[in-house]
mmCIF file with all atom_site columns, C-alpha atoms in Angstrom:
data_model
loop_
_atom_site.group_PDB
_atom_site.id
_atom_site.type_symbol
_atom_site.label_atom_id
_atom_site.label_alt_id
_atom_site.label_comp_id
_atom_site.label_asym_id
_atom_site.label_entity_id
_atom_site.label_seq_id
_atom_site.pdbx_PDB_ins_code
_atom_site.Cartn_x
_atom_site.Cartn_y
_atom_site.Cartn_z
_atom_site.occupancy
_atom_site.B_iso_or_equiv
_atom_site.pdbx_formal_charge
_atom_site.auth_seq_id
_atom_site.auth_comp_id
_atom_site.auth_asym_id
_atom_site.auth_atom_id
_atom_site.pdbx_PDB_model_num
ATOM 1   C CA . ASP U 1 1   ? 40.115 -4.519  122.770 1.00 73.00 ? 1   ASP U CA 1
ATOM 2   C CA . GLN U 1 2   ? 39.297 -8.076  121.686 1.00 83.00 ? 2   GLN U CA 1
ATOM 3   C CA . GLN U 1 3   ? 42.590 -9.951  121.937 1.00 94.00 ? 3   GLN U CA 1
ATOM 4   C CA . VAL U 1 4   ? 41.146 -13.259 120.749 1.00 97.00 ? 4   VAL U CA 1
ATOM 5   C CA . LYS U 1 5   ? 38.698 -13.246 117.863 1.00 97.00 ? 5   LYS U CA 1
ATOM 6   C CA . GLN U 1 6   ? 36.552 -15.869 116.247 1.00 97.00 ? 6   GLN U CA 1
ATOM 7   C CA . ASN U 1 7   ? 35.153 -14.206 113.173 1.00 92.00 ? 7   ASN U CA 1
ATOM 8   C CA . SER U 1 8   ? 32.597 -16.858 112.287 1.00 95.00 ? 8   SER U CA 1
ATOM 9   C CA . PRO U 1 9   ? 29.656 -16.879 114.684 1.00 95.00 ? 9   PRO U CA 1
ATOM 10  C CA . SER U 1 10  ? 28.303 -20.065 113.118 1.00 97.00 ? 10  SER U CA 1
ATOM 11  C CA . LEU U 1 11  ? 29.306 -22.995 110.929 1.00 97.00 ? 11  LEU U CA 1
ATOM 12  C CA . SER U 1 12  ? 27.177 -25.754 109.462 1.00 98.00 ? 12  SER U CA 1
ATOM 13  C CA . VAL U 1 13  ? 28.628 -28.993 108.033 1.00 98.00 ? 13  VAL U CA 1
ATOM 14  C CA . GLN U 1 14  ? 27.382 -32.400 106.968 1.00 98.00 ? 14  GLN U CA 1
ATOM 15  C CA . GLU U 1 15  ? 28.027 -35.450 109.089 1.00 98.00 ? 15  GLU U CA 1
ATOM 16  C CA . GLY U 1 16  ? 31.248 -37.170 108.054 1.00 97.00 ? 16  GLY U CA 1
ATOM 17  C CA . ARG U 1 17  ? 32.808 -34.037 106.549 1.00 98.00 ? 17  ARG U CA 1
ATOM 18  C CA . ILE U 1 18  ? 35.536 -31.869 108.037 1.00 98.00 ? 18  ILE U CA 1
ATOM 19  C CA . SER U 1 19  ? 34.744 -28.938 110.326 1.00 98.00 ? 19  SER U CA 1
ATOM 20  C CA . ILE U 1 20  ? 37.309 -26.140 110.459 1.00 98.00 ? 20  ILE U CA 1
ATOM 21  C CA . LEU U 1 21  ? 36.983 -23.498 113.145 1.00 98.00 ? 21  LEU U CA 1
ATOM 22  C CA . ASN U 1 22  ? 39.272 -20.486 113.068 1.00 98.00 ? 22  ASN U CA 1
ATOM 23  C CA . CYS U 1 23  ? 40.692 -18.146 115.681 1.00 98.00 ? 23  CYS U CA 1
ATOM 24  C CA . ASP U 1 24  ? 42.983 -15.112 115.546 1.00 98.00 ? 24  ASP U CA 1
ATOM 25  C CA . TYR U 1 25  ? 44.823 -13.386 118.354 1.00 97.00 ? 25  TYR U CA 1
ATOM 26  C CA . THR U 1 26  ? 46.654 -10.103 118.693 1.00 96.00 ? 26  THR U CA 1
ATOM 27  C CA . ASN U 1 27  ? 48.696 -10.418 121.893 1.00 93.00 ? 27  ASN U CA 1
ATOM 28  C CA . SER U 1 28  ? 52.148 -11.863 121.108 1.00 92.00 ? 28  SER U CA 1
ATOM 29  C CA . MET U 1 29  ? 52.611 -12.670 124.812 1.00 91.00 ? 29  MET U CA 1
ATOM 30  C CA . PHE U 1 30  ? 50.125 -15.532 124.543 1.00 92.00 ? 30  PHE U CA 1
ATOM 31  C CA . ASP U 1 31  ? 51.993 -18.820 124.421 1.00 89.00 ? 31  ASP U CA 1
ATOM 32  C CA . TYR U 1 32  ? 49.379 -21.454 125.174 1.00 91.00 ? 32  TYR U CA 1
ATOM 33  C CA . PHE U 1 33  ? 46.129 -21.971 123.328 1.00 94.00 ? 33  PHE U CA 1
ATOM 34  C CA . LEU U 1 34  ? 43.080 -24.058 124.118 1.00 94.00 ? 34  LEU U CA 1
ATOM 35  C CA . TRP U 1 35  ? 39.767 -25.015 122.595 1.00 97.00 ? 35  TRP U CA 1
ATOM 36  C CA . TYR U 1 36  ? 36.693 -25.487 124.759 1.00 97.00 ? 36  TYR U CA 1
ATOM 37  C CA . LYS U 1 37  ? 33.329 -26.925 123.776 1.00 97.00 ? 37  LYS U CA 1
ATOM 38  C CA . LYS U 1 38  ? 30.104 -25.749 125.356 1.00 96.00 ? 38  LYS U CA 1
ATOM 39  C CA . TYR U 1 39  ? 26.633 -27.296 125.330 1.00 95.00 ? 39  TYR U CA 1
ATOM 40  C CA . PRO U 1 40  ? 23.596 -25.238 126.423 1.00 91.00 ? 40  PRO U CA 1
ATOM 41  C CA . ALA U 1 41  ? 23.187 -24.893 130.200 1.00 88.00 ? 41  ALA U CA 1
ATOM 42  C CA . GLU U 1 42  ? 26.602 -26.450 130.822 1.00 92.00 ? 42  GLU U CA 1
ATOM 43  C CA . GLY U 1 43  ? 30.010 -24.970 131.497 1.00 94.00 ? 43  GLY U CA 1
ATOM 44  C CA . PRO U 1 44  ? 32.733 -25.079 128.841 1.00 95.00 ? 44  PRO U CA 1
ATOM 45  C CA . THR U 1 45  ? 34.651 -28.353 128.689 1.00 95.00 ? 45  THR U CA 1
ATOM 46  C CA . PHE U 1 46  ? 38.271 -28.611 127.627 1.00 94.00 ? 46  PHE U CA 1
ATOM 47  C CA . LEU U 1 47  ? 38.846 -30.181 124.225 1.00 96.00 ? 47  LEU U CA 1
ATOM 48  C CA . ILE U 1 48  ? 42.444 -29.785 123.092 1.00 95.00 ? 48  ILE U CA 1
ATOM 49  C CA . SER U 1 49  ? 45.388 -27.441 123.555 1.00 93.00 ? 49  SER U CA 1
ATOM 50  C CA . ILE U 1 50  ? 48.646 -26.446 121.929 1.00 94.00 ? 50  ILE U CA 1
ATOM 51  C CA . SER U 1 51  ? 51.818 -24.817 123.152 1.00 92.00 ? 51  SER U CA 1
ATOM 52  C CA . SER U 1 52  ? 53.432 -22.063 121.116 1.00 92.00 ? 52  SER U CA 1
ATOM 53  C CA . ILE U 1 53  ? 56.516 -24.236 120.600 1.00 93.00 ? 53  ILE U CA 1
ATOM 54  C CA . LYS U 1 54  ? 54.438 -26.589 118.452 1.00 95.00 ? 54  LYS U CA 1
ATOM 55  C CA . ASP U 1 55  ? 52.509 -26.069 115.249 1.00 95.00 ? 55  ASP U CA 1
ATOM 56  C CA . LYS U 1 56  ? 50.186 -29.053 115.485 1.00 97.00 ? 56  LYS U CA 1
ATOM 57  C CA . ASN U 1 57  ? 48.556 -31.202 118.126 1.00 97.00 ? 57  ASN U CA 1
ATOM 58  C CA . GLU U 1 58  ? 46.293 -34.118 117.384 1.00 97.00 ? 58  GLU U CA 1
ATOM 59  C CA . ASP U 1 59  ? 43.873 -36.037 119.597 1.00 96.00 ? 59  ASP U CA 1
ATOM 60  C CA . GLY U 1 60  ? 41.642 -38.522 117.844 1.00 97.00 ? 60  GLY U CA 1
ATOM 61  C CA . ARG U 1 61  ? 39.270 -36.685 115.524 1.00 98.00 ? 61  ARG U CA 1
ATOM 62  C CA . PHE U 1 62  ? 40.502 -33.298 116.728 1.00 98.00 ? 62  PHE U CA 1
ATOM 63  C CA . THR U 1 63  ? 43.588 -31.477 115.478 1.00 98.00 ? 63  THR U CA 1
ATOM 64  C CA . VAL U 1 64  ? 44.689 -27.970 116.365 1.00 98.00 ? 64  VAL U CA 1
ATOM 65  C CA . PHE U 1 65  ? 47.066 -26.057 114.112 1.00 98.00 ? 65  PHE U CA 1
ATOM 66  C CA . LEU U 1 66  ? 49.002 -22.980 115.215 1.00 97.00 ? 66  LEU U CA 1
ATOM 67  C CA . ASN U 1 67  ? 50.572 -20.409 112.883 1.00 97.00 ? 67  ASN U CA 1
ATOM 68  C CA . LYS U 1 68  ? 52.507 -18.086 115.191 1.00 95.00 ? 68  LYS U CA 1
ATOM 69  C CA . SER U 1 69  ? 53.656 -15.705 112.489 1.00 95.00 ? 69  SER U CA 1
ATOM 70  C CA . ALA U 1 70  ? 50.054 -15.134 111.439 1.00 97.00 ? 70  ALA U CA 1
ATOM 71  C CA . LYS U 1 71  ? 48.770 -15.260 115.032 1.00 97.00 ? 71  LYS U CA 1
ATOM 72  C CA . HIS U 1 72  ? 46.180 -17.749 113.856 1.00 97.00 ? 72  HIS U CA 1
ATOM 73  C CA . LEU U 1 73  ? 44.991 -21.113 115.042 1.00 97.00 ? 73  LEU U CA 1
ATOM 74  C CA . SER U 1 74  ? 42.406 -23.528 113.767 1.00 98.00 ? 74  SER U CA 1
ATOM 75  C CA . LEU U 1 75  ? 40.571 -26.577 115.035 1.00 98.00 ? 75  LEU U CA 1
ATOM 76  C CA . HIS U 1 76  ? 39.871 -29.406 112.597 1.00 98.00 ? 76  HIS U CA 1
ATOM 77  C CA . ILE U 1 77  ? 37.268 -32.039 113.399 1.00 98.00 ? 77  ILE U CA 1
ATOM 78  C CA . VAL U 1 78  ? 37.181 -35.012 111.076 1.00 97.00 ? 78  VAL U CA 1
ATOM 79  C CA . PRO U 1 79  ? 34.914 -36.794 110.585 1.00 98.00 ? 79  PRO U CA 1
ATOM 80  C CA . SER U 1 80  ? 32.296 -34.487 112.082 1.00 98.00 ? 80  SER U CA 1
ATOM 81  C CA . GLN U 1 81  ? 29.480 -36.106 114.055 1.00 98.00 ? 81  GLN U CA 1
ATOM 82  C CA . PRO U 1 82  ? 26.049 -34.728 115.090 1.00 97.00 ? 82  PRO U CA 1
ATOM 83  C CA . GLY U 1 83  ? 27.170 -34.913 118.747 1.00 96.00 ? 83  GLY U CA 1
ATOM 84  C CA . ASP U 1 84  ? 29.868 -32.354 117.929 1.00 97.00 ? 84  ASP U CA 1
ATOM 85  C CA . SER U 1 85  ? 27.165 -29.706 117.563 1.00 97.00 ? 85  SER U CA 1
ATOM 86  C CA . ALA U 1 86  ? 27.992 -27.122 120.232 1.00 97.00 ? 86  ALA U CA 1
ATOM 87  C CA . VAL U 1 87  ? 29.602 -23.710 120.713 1.00 97.00 ? 87  VAL U CA 1
ATOM 88  C CA . TYR U 1 88  ? 33.381 -23.846 120.387 1.00 98.00 ? 88  TYR U CA 1
ATOM 89  C CA . PHE U 1 89  ? 35.542 -21.283 122.171 1.00 98.00 ? 89  PHE U CA 1
ATOM 90  C CA . CYS U 1 90  ? 39.141 -20.543 121.402 1.00 97.00 ? 90  CYS U CA 1
ATOM 91  C CA . ALA U 1 91  ? 41.136 -19.377 124.435 1.00 96.00 ? 91  ALA U CA 1
ATOM 92  C CA . ALA U 1 92  ? 44.655 -18.081 124.970 1.00 95.00 ? 92  ALA U CA 1
ATOM 93  C CA . GLN U 1 93  ? 46.916 -17.982 127.989 1.00 91.00 ? 93  GLN U CA 1
ATOM 94  C CA . ARG U 1 94  ? 50.255 -16.524 129.000 1.00 87.00 ? 94  ARG U CA 1
ATOM 95  C CA . GLY U 1 95  ? 52.344 -19.354 130.389 1.00 72.00 ? 95  GLY U CA 1
ATOM 96  C CA . GLU U 1 96  ? 51.689 -23.086 130.390 1.00 60.00 ? 96  GLU U CA 1
ATOM 97  C CA . THR U 1 97  ? 51.311 -23.458 134.114 1.00 59.00 ? 97  THR U CA 1
ATOM 98  C CA . SER U 1 98  ? 47.996 -22.888 135.784 1.00 52.00 ? 98  SER U CA 1
ATOM 99  C CA . GLY U 1 99  ? 47.392 -19.607 137.504 1.00 64.00 ? 99  GLY U CA 1
ATOM 100 C CA . SER U 1 100 ? 47.013 -17.667 134.329 1.00 81.00 ? 100 SER U CA 1
ATOM 101 C CA . ARG U 1 101 ? 43.715 -16.275 133.159 1.00 89.00 ? 101 ARG U CA 1
ATOM 102 C CA . LEU U 1 102 ? 42.130 -17.519 129.972 1.00 93.00 ? 102 LEU U CA 1
ATOM 103 C CA . THR U 1 103 ? 41.215 -14.946 127.326 1.00 95.00 ? 103 THR U CA 1
ATOM 104 C CA . PHE U 1 104 ? 38.351 -16.268 125.226 1.00 97.00 ? 104 PHE U CA 1
ATOM 105 C CA . GLY U 1 105 ? 37.064 -15.554 121.759 1.00 97.00 ? 105 GLY U CA 1
ATOM 106 C CA . GLU U 1 106 ? 33.380 -14.944 121.112 1.00 96.00 ? 106 GLU U CA 1
ATOM 107 C CA . GLY U 1 107 ? 32.663 -18.529 120.141 1.00 97.00 ? 107 GLY U CA 1
ATOM 108 C CA . THR U 1 108 ? 31.504 -20.342 116.996 1.00 98.00 ? 108 THR U CA 1
ATOM 109 C CA . GLN U 1 109 ? 28.263 -22.312 116.947 1.00 98.00 ? 109 GLN U CA 1
ATOM 110 C CA . LEU U 1 110 ? 28.948 -25.563 115.067 1.00 98.00 ? 110 LEU U CA 1
ATOM 111 C CA . THR U 1 111 ? 26.000 -27.513 113.696 1.00 98.00 ? 111 THR U CA 1
ATOM 112 C CA . VAL U 1 112 ? 26.640 -30.953 112.230 1.00 98.00 ? 112 VAL U CA 1
ATOM 113 C CA . ASN U 1 113 ? 23.720 -32.127 110.140 1.00 96.00 ? 113 ASN U CA 1
ATOM 114 C CA . PRO U 1 114 ? 22.942 -35.856 109.897 1.00 94.00 ? 114 PRO U CA 1
ATOM 115 C CA . GLY W 2 1   ? 30.479 -34.735 143.280 1.00 54.00 ? 1   GLY W CA 1
ATOM 116 C CA . ALA W 2 2   ? 33.403 -34.968 140.922 1.00 80.00 ? 2   ALA W CA 1
ATOM 117 C CA . GLY W 2 3   ? 33.008 -31.668 139.131 1.00 93.00 ? 3   GLY W CA 1
ATOM 118 C CA . VAL W 2 4   ? 32.772 -27.966 139.910 1.00 96.00 ? 4   VAL W CA 1
ATOM 119 C CA . SER W 2 5   ? 29.379 -27.058 141.307 1.00 97.00 ? 5   SER W CA 1
ATOM 120 C CA . GLN W 2 6   ? 27.737 -23.649 141.448 1.00 98.00 ? 6   GLN W CA 1
ATOM 121 C CA . THR W 2 7   ? 24.687 -22.432 143.326 1.00 97.00 ? 7   THR W CA 1
ATOM 122 C CA . PRO W 2 8   ? 22.166 -21.167 142.624 1.00 97.00 ? 8   PRO W CA 1
ATOM 123 C CA . SER W 2 9   ? 21.770 -22.182 138.999 1.00 97.00 ? 9   SER W CA 1
ATOM 124 C CA . ASN W 2 10  ? 19.519 -19.177 138.420 1.00 97.00 ? 10  ASN W CA 1
ATOM 125 C CA . LYS W 2 11  ? 19.158 -15.956 140.351 1.00 98.00 ? 11  LYS W CA 1
ATOM 126 C CA . VAL W 2 12  ? 16.673 -13.191 139.614 1.00 98.00 ? 12  VAL W CA 1
ATOM 127 C CA . THR W 2 13  ? 17.031 -9.972  141.575 1.00 97.00 ? 13  THR W CA 1
ATOM 128 C CA . GLU W 2 14  ? 15.995 -6.372  141.427 1.00 97.00 ? 14  GLU W CA 1
ATOM 129 C CA . LYS W 2 15  ? 18.225 -3.465  140.575 1.00 97.00 ? 15  LYS W CA 1
ATOM 130 C CA . GLY W 2 16  ? 20.056 -2.207  143.640 1.00 97.00 ? 16  GLY W CA 1
ATOM 131 C CA . LYS W 2 17  ? 19.943 -5.505  145.556 1.00 98.00 ? 17  LYS W CA 1
ATOM 132 C CA . TYR W 2 18  ? 22.896 -7.520  146.864 1.00 98.00 ? 18  TYR W CA 1
ATOM 133 C CA . VAL W 2 19  ? 23.614 -11.054 145.583 1.00 98.00 ? 19  VAL W CA 1
ATOM 134 C CA . GLU W 2 20  ? 25.996 -13.857 146.468 1.00 98.00 ? 20  GLU W CA 1
ATOM 135 C CA . LEU W 2 21  ? 27.021 -16.606 144.076 1.00 98.00 ? 21  LEU W CA 1
ATOM 136 C CA . ARG W 2 22  ? 28.709 -19.742 145.363 1.00 98.00 ? 22  ARG W CA 1
ATOM 137 C CA . CYS W 2 23  ? 31.313 -22.027 143.804 1.00 98.00 ? 23  CYS W CA 1
ATOM 138 C CA . ASP W 2 24  ? 32.466 -25.440 145.028 1.00 97.00 ? 24  ASP W CA 1
ATOM 139 C CA . PRO W 2 25  ? 35.663 -26.382 143.184 1.00 96.00 ? 25  PRO W CA 1
ATOM 140 C CA . ILE W 2 26  ? 36.965 -29.865 142.491 1.00 94.00 ? 26  ILE W CA 1
ATOM 141 C CA . SER W 2 27  ? 38.416 -31.307 145.692 1.00 92.00 ? 27  SER W CA 1
ATOM 142 C CA . GLY W 2 28  ? 42.131 -30.642 145.946 1.00 88.00 ? 28  GLY W CA 1
ATOM 143 C CA . HIS W 2 29  ? 42.217 -27.902 143.325 1.00 90.00 ? 29  HIS W CA 1
ATOM 144 C CA . THR W 2 30  ? 44.054 -24.928 144.740 1.00 89.00 ? 30  THR W CA 1
ATOM 145 C CA . ALA W 2 31  ? 43.397 -22.536 141.857 1.00 91.00 ? 31  ALA W CA 1
ATOM 146 C CA . LEU W 2 32  ? 39.899 -21.068 141.424 1.00 94.00 ? 32  LEU W CA 1
ATOM 147 C CA . TYR W 2 33  ? 38.684 -18.640 138.784 1.00 96.00 ? 33  TYR W CA 1
ATOM 148 C CA . TRP W 2 34  ? 35.570 -16.574 138.217 1.00 98.00 ? 34  TRP W CA 1
ATOM 149 C CA . TYR W 2 35  ? 34.476 -15.576 134.709 1.00 98.00 ? 35  TYR W CA 1
ATOM 150 C CA . ARG W 2 36  ? 31.421 -13.749 133.405 1.00 97.00 ? 36  ARG W CA 1
ATOM 151 C CA . GLN W 2 37  ? 29.752 -14.568 130.104 1.00 96.00 ? 37  GLN W CA 1
ATOM 152 C CA . SER W 2 38  ? 27.388 -12.069 128.536 1.00 95.00 ? 38  SER W CA 1
ATOM 153 C CA . LEU W 2 39  ? 25.008 -13.042 125.763 1.00 91.00 ? 39  LEU W CA 1
ATOM 154 C CA . GLY W 2 40  ? 26.822 -13.747 122.492 1.00 90.00 ? 40  GLY W CA 1
ATOM 155 C CA . GLN W 2 41  ? 30.252 -13.329 124.050 1.00 93.00 ? 41  GLN W CA 1
ATOM 156 C CA . GLY W 2 42  ? 32.954 -15.600 125.358 1.00 95.00 ? 42  GLY W CA 1
ATOM 157 C CA . PRO W 2 43  ? 33.696 -15.887 129.066 1.00 97.00 ? 43  PRO W CA 1
ATOM 158 C CA . GLU W 2 44  ? 35.494 -12.841 130.478 1.00 97.00 ? 44  GLU W CA 1
ATOM 159 C CA . PHE W 2 45  ? 37.951 -13.187 133.362 1.00 96.00 ? 45  PHE W CA 1
ATOM 160 C CA . LEU W 2 46  ? 37.037 -11.627 136.697 1.00 97.00 ? 46  LEU W CA 1
ATOM 161 C CA . ILE W 2 47  ? 39.336 -12.948 139.445 1.00 96.00 ? 47  ILE W CA 1
ATOM 162 C CA . TYR W 2 48  ? 41.743 -15.788 140.244 1.00 93.00 ? 48  TYR W CA 1
ATOM 163 C CA . PHE W 2 49  ? 42.485 -17.330 143.651 1.00 93.00 ? 49  PHE W CA 1
ATOM 164 C CA . GLN W 2 50  ? 45.495 -19.399 144.557 1.00 90.00 ? 50  GLN W CA 1
ATOM 165 C CA . GLY W 2 51  ? 44.565 -20.927 147.904 1.00 90.00 ? 51  GLY W CA 1
ATOM 166 C CA . THR W 2 52  ? 42.850 -18.324 150.064 1.00 93.00 ? 52  THR W CA 1
ATOM 167 C CA . GLY W 2 53  ? 44.325 -15.262 148.422 1.00 91.00 ? 53  GLY W CA 1
ATOM 168 C CA . ALA W 2 54  ? 43.265 -13.392 145.319 1.00 92.00 ? 54  ALA W CA 1
ATOM 169 C CA . ALA W 2 55  ? 46.313 -13.637 143.074 1.00 89.00 ? 55  ALA W CA 1
ATOM 170 C CA . ASP W 2 56  ? 44.763 -11.573 140.279 1.00 91.00 ? 56  ASP W CA 1
ATOM 171 C CA . ASP W 2 57  ? 41.611 -9.483  140.655 1.00 94.00 ? 57  ASP W CA 1
ATOM 172 C CA . SER W 2 58  ? 42.246 -7.183  137.722 1.00 93.00 ? 58  SER W CA 1
ATOM 173 C CA . GLY W 2 59  ? 39.173 -8.406  135.866 1.00 95.00 ? 59  GLY W CA 1
ATOM 174 C CA . LEU W 2 60  ? 36.653 -7.206  138.455 1.00 97.00 ? 60  LEU W CA 1
ATOM 175 C CA . PRO W 2 61  ? 34.743 -4.414  136.682 1.00 95.00 ? 61  PRO W CA 1
ATOM 176 C CA . ASN W 2 62  ? 34.340 -2.094  139.678 1.00 94.00 ? 62  ASN W CA 1
ATOM 177 C CA . ASP W 2 63  ? 34.223 -2.026  143.466 1.00 95.00 ? 63  ASP W CA 1
ATOM 178 C CA . ARG W 2 64  ? 30.675 -3.391  143.560 1.00 97.00 ? 64  ARG W CA 1
ATOM 179 C CA . PHE W 2 65  ? 32.189 -6.792  142.844 1.00 98.00 ? 65  PHE W CA 1
ATOM 180 C CA . PHE W 2 66  ? 34.068 -8.722  145.518 1.00 97.00 ? 66  PHE W CA 1
ATOM 181 C CA . ALA W 2 67  ? 35.016 -12.372 145.966 1.00 97.00 ? 67  ALA W CA 1
ATOM 182 C CA . VAL W 2 68  ? 36.294 -14.420 148.891 1.00 97.00 ? 68  VAL W CA 1
ATOM 183 C CA . ARG W 2 69  ? 37.708 -17.875 149.451 1.00 96.00 ? 69  ARG W CA 1
ATOM 184 C CA . PRO W 2 70  ? 38.316 -17.951 153.211 1.00 95.00 ? 70  PRO W CA 1
ATOM 185 C CA . GLU W 2 71  ? 39.340 -21.598 153.602 1.00 93.00 ? 71  GLU W CA 1
ATOM 186 C CA . GLY W 2 72  ? 40.897 -22.170 150.223 1.00 90.00 ? 72  GLY W CA 1
ATOM 187 C CA . SER W 2 73  ? 38.022 -24.246 148.913 1.00 94.00 ? 73  SER W CA 1
ATOM 188 C CA . VAL W 2 74  ? 34.525 -22.765 148.429 1.00 97.00 ? 74  VAL W CA 1
ATOM 189 C CA . SER W 2 75  ? 34.398 -19.289 146.953 1.00 98.00 ? 75  SER W CA 1
ATOM 190 C CA . THR W 2 76  ? 31.660 -16.663 147.010 1.00 98.00 ? 76  THR W CA 1
ATOM 191 C CA . LEU W 2 77  ? 31.286 -13.887 144.450 1.00 98.00 ? 77  LEU W CA 1
ATOM 192 C CA . LYS W 2 78  ? 29.462 -10.912 145.944 1.00 98.00 ? 78  LYS W CA 1
ATOM 193 C CA . ILE W 2 79  ? 27.814 -8.153  143.923 1.00 98.00 ? 79  ILE W CA 1
ATOM 194 C CA . GLN W 2 80  ? 26.516 -5.032  145.671 1.00 97.00 ? 80  GLN W CA 1
ATOM 195 C CA . ARG W 2 81  ? 23.931 -2.594  144.310 1.00 97.00 ? 81  ARG W CA 1
ATOM 196 C CA . THR W 2 82  ? 23.272 -4.768  141.275 1.00 98.00 ? 82  THR W CA 1
ATOM 197 C CA . GLU W 2 83  ? 22.669 -3.089  137.926 1.00 97.00 ? 83  GLU W CA 1
ATOM 198 C CA . ARG W 2 84  ? 20.882 -4.410  134.842 1.00 97.00 ? 84  ARG W CA 1
ATOM 199 C CA . GLY W 2 85  ? 24.228 -4.611  133.070 1.00 96.00 ? 85  GLY W CA 1
ATOM 200 C CA . ASP W 2 86  ? 25.372 -7.207  135.606 1.00 97.00 ? 86  ASP W CA 1
ATOM 201 C CA . SER W 2 87  ? 22.972 -9.714  134.033 1.00 97.00 ? 87  SER W CA 1
ATOM 202 C CA . ALA W 2 88  ? 25.103 -12.585 132.690 1.00 97.00 ? 88  ALA W CA 1
ATOM 203 C CA . VAL W 2 89  ? 26.139 -16.160 133.346 1.00 97.00 ? 89  VAL W CA 1
ATOM 204 C CA . TYR W 2 90  ? 28.795 -16.269 136.056 1.00 98.00 ? 90  TYR W CA 1
ATOM 205 C CA . LEU W 2 91  ? 31.164 -19.201 135.580 1.00 98.00 ? 91  LEU W CA 1
ATOM 206 C CA . CYS W 2 92  ? 33.540 -20.681 138.103 1.00 98.00 ? 92  CYS W CA 1
ATOM 207 C CA . ALA W 2 93  ? 36.510 -22.876 137.194 1.00 96.00 ? 93  ALA W CA 1
ATOM 208 C CA . SER W 2 94  ? 39.188 -24.689 139.150 1.00 94.00 ? 94  SER W CA 1
ATOM 209 C CA . SER W 2 95  ? 42.534 -26.255 138.352 1.00 90.00 ? 95  SER W CA 1
ATOM 210 C CA . SER W 2 96  ? 45.363 -28.020 140.119 1.00 84.00 ? 96  SER W CA 1
ATOM 211 C CA . ILE W 2 97  ? 48.755 -26.484 140.853 1.00 68.00 ? 97  ILE W CA 1
ATOM 212 C CA . GLY W 2 98  ? 50.496 -25.768 137.592 1.00 56.00 ? 98  GLY W CA 1
ATOM 213 C CA . LEU W 2 99  ? 52.864 -28.224 136.085 1.00 52.00 ? 99  LEU W CA 1
ATOM 214 C CA . ALA W 2 100 ? 53.978 -27.748 132.552 1.00 49.00 ? 100 ALA W CA 1
ATOM 215 C CA . GLY W 2 101 ? 51.006 -28.512 130.357 1.00 51.00 ? 101 GLY W CA 1
ATOM 216 C CA . ASP W 2 102 ? 48.769 -29.242 133.364 1.00 58.00 ? 102 ASP W CA 1
ATOM 217 C CA . ASN W 2 103 ? 46.690 -26.108 133.237 1.00 66.00 ? 103 ASN W CA 1
ATOM 218 C CA . GLU W 2 104 ? 43.262 -27.310 132.252 1.00 83.00 ? 104 GLU W CA 1
ATOM 219 C CA . GLN W 2 105 ? 40.567 -25.285 133.915 1.00 90.00 ? 105 GLN W CA 1
ATOM 220 C CA . PHE W 2 106 ? 37.441 -27.274 134.757 1.00 93.00 ? 106 PHE W CA 1
ATOM 221 C CA . PHE W 2 107 ? 34.276 -25.192 134.597 1.00 96.00 ? 107 PHE W CA 1
ATOM 222 C CA . GLY W 2 108 ? 31.057 -25.395 136.548 1.00 97.00 ? 108 GLY W CA 1
ATOM 223 C CA . PRO W 2 109 ? 27.638 -25.043 134.884 1.00 96.00 ? 109 PRO W CA 1
ATOM 224 C CA . GLY W 2 110 ? 27.387 -21.391 135.846 1.00 97.00 ? 110 GLY W CA 1
ATOM 225 C CA . THR W 2 111 ? 24.865 -19.185 137.646 1.00 98.00 ? 111 THR W CA 1
ATOM 226 C CA . ARG W 2 112 ? 22.538 -17.205 135.401 1.00 97.00 ? 112 ARG W CA 1
ATOM 227 C CA . LEU W 2 113 ? 22.000 -13.820 137.055 1.00 98.00 ? 113 LEU W CA 1
ATOM 228 C CA . THR W 2 114 ? 19.137 -11.651 135.880 1.00 98.00 ? 114 THR W CA 1
ATOM 229 C CA . VAL W 2 115 ? 18.801 -8.133  137.260 1.00 97.00 ? 115 VAL W CA 1
ATOM 230 C CA . LEU W 2 116 ? 15.373 -6.633  136.641 1.00 96.00 ? 116 LEU W CA 1
#
């Protein structure tokens, strides 16, 4: 039972344009959501997060939107840069404090073309 | 080092053998997690330690898998009678005690386990 799903295995965009990565979840007990970025042969690195009490969180070029009623979140990267090319994982958690497991989606490979 | 380290980076073993994978968390982090990532999938939770004790081991797939953290720092994931299906990248992460919003898990580079 895949509780967090990323339906697009890959996405290709031109440098300077917007990248939109999508994620859906099924477990209504999740109340904290995170995006991680992963380069080959490295562990995932934290990018941005959002609590379920918010619908938007912005950090520089990265914005995460949360639609609780649709159980959907998205990550917007604008403008996209070639260095953003990586696998992006959506993750969900029950509770904002640490000590709670992360449930990951399958990942989306983003390629930003110069 | 400043980050989470894992050894070895690669481990090749034969079916039926025993393996140990080591994780050194960030100094001062009391929470430690093990995840497993199979090809084309996202990381899958295995076990979580708070200090020396396993607070949640519900992700361990069966009793061939066991993990310890005897002094509340370094952790070892142990796999007995390895099977080909155990082949994956094993990721370790650590985090500090939870404050609201302070729940970022920092990941190590992983150990790639291949069971022949």
